[in-house]
mmCIF file of C-alpha atoms in Angstrom:
data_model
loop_
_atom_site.group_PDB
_atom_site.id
_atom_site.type_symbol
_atom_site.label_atom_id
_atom_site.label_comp_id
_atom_site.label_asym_id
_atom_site.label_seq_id
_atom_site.Cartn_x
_atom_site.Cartn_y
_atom_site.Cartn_z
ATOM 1 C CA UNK A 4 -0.412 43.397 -117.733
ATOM 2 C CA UNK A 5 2.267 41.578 -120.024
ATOM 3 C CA UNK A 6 3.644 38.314 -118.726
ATOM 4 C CA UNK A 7 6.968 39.821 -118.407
ATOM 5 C CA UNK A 8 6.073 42.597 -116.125
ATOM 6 C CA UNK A 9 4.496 39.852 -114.171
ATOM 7 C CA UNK A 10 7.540 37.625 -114.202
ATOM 8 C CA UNK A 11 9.547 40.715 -113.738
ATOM 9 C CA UNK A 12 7.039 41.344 -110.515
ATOM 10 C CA UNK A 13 7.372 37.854 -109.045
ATOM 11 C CA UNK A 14 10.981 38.434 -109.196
ATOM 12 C CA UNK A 15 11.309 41.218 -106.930
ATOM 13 C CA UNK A 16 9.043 39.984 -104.367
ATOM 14 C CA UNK A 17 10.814 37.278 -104.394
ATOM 15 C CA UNK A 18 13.974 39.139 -103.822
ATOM 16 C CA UNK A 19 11.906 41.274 -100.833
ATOM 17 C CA UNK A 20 10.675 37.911 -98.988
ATOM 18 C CA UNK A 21 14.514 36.316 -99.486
ATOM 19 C CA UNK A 22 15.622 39.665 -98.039
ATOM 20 C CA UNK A 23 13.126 39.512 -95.258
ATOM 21 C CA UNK A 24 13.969 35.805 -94.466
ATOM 22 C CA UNK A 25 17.878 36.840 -93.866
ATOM 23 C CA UNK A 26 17.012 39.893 -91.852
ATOM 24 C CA UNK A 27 14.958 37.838 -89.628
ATOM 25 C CA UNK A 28 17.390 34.851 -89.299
ATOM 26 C CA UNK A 29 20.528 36.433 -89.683
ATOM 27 C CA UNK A 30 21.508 37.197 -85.661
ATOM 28 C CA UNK A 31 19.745 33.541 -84.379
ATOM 29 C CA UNK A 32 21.933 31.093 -82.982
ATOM 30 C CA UNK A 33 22.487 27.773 -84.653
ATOM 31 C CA UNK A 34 19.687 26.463 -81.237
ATOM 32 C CA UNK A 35 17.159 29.293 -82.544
ATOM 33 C CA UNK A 36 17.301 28.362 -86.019
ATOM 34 C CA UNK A 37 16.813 24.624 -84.829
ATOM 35 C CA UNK A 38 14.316 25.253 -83.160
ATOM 36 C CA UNK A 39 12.166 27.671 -85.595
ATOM 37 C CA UNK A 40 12.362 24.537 -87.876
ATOM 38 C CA UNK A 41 11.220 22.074 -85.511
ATOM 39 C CA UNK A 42 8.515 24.651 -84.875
ATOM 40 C CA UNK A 43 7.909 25.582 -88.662
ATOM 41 C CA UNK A 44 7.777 21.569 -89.433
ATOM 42 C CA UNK A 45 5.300 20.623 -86.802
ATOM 43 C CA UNK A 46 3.415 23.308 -87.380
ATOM 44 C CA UNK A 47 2.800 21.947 -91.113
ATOM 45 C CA UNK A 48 2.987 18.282 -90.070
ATOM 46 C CA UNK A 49 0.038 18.954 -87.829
ATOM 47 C CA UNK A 50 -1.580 20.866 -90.830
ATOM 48 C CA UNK A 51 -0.651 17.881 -92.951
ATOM 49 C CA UNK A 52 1.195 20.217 -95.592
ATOM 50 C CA UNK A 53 4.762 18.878 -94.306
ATOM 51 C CA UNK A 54 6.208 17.991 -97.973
ATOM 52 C CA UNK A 55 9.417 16.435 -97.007
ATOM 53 C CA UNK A 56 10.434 15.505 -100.642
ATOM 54 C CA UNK A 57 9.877 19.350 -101.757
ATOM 55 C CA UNK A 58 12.063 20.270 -98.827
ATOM 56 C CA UNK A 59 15.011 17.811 -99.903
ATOM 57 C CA UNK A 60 14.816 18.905 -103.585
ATOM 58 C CA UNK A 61 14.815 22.758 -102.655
ATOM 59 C CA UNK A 62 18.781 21.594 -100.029
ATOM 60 C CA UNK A 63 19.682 19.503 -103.146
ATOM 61 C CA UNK A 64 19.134 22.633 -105.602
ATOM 62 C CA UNK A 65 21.087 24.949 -103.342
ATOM 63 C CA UNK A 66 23.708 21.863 -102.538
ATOM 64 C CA UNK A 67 26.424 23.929 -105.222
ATOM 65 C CA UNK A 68 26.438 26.727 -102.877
ATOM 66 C CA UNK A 69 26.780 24.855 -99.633
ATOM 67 C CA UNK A 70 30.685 23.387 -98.602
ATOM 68 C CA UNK A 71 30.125 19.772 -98.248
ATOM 69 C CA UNK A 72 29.969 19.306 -94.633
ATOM 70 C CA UNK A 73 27.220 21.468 -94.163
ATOM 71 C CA UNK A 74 24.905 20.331 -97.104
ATOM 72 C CA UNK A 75 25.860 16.571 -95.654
ATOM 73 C CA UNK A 76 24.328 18.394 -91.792
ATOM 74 C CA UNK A 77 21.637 19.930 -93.548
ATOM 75 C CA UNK A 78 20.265 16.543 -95.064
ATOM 76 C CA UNK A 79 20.927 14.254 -91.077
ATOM 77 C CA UNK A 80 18.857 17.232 -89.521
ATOM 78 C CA UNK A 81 15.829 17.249 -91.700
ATOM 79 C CA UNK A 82 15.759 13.187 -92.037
ATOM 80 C CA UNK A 83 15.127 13.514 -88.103
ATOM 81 C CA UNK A 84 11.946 14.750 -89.434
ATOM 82 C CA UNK A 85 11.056 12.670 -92.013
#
């Protein structure tokens, strides 16, 4: 296999578990969604793979498609977990 076809590969599962992610969270309410991350982050705190720098670099990368207010919530809520 050439490395593009396996770039090109990556891509679209990528794409597929994106997709996946938005069908799943889509309906929640802002509570769900809250608490699915407290879940998610305990879960991986307990496991001891709870990376909180890699999960304020990934909000800071996607800060130029958030309005202000809501990357300024995003970044309160997960230093409650810090």
């Amino acid at each position: 296999m050439k490395l593009s076809q396996m770039a090109q590969e990556t891509s679209q599962k990528n794409v597929k578990d994106i997709k996946g992610a938005y069908e799943e969270y889509k309906d929640m309410s802002q509570d769900e969604l809250m608490t699915k991350l407290t879940k998610e982050i305990n879960k991986q705190k307990s496991k001891g793979n709870f990376d909180y720098e890699a999960l304020k670099n990934t909000i800071e990368k996607i800060s130029i498609y958030l309005p202000k207010q809501t990357y300024q919530n995003i970044l309160k809520i997960i230093e409650n977990f810090k």
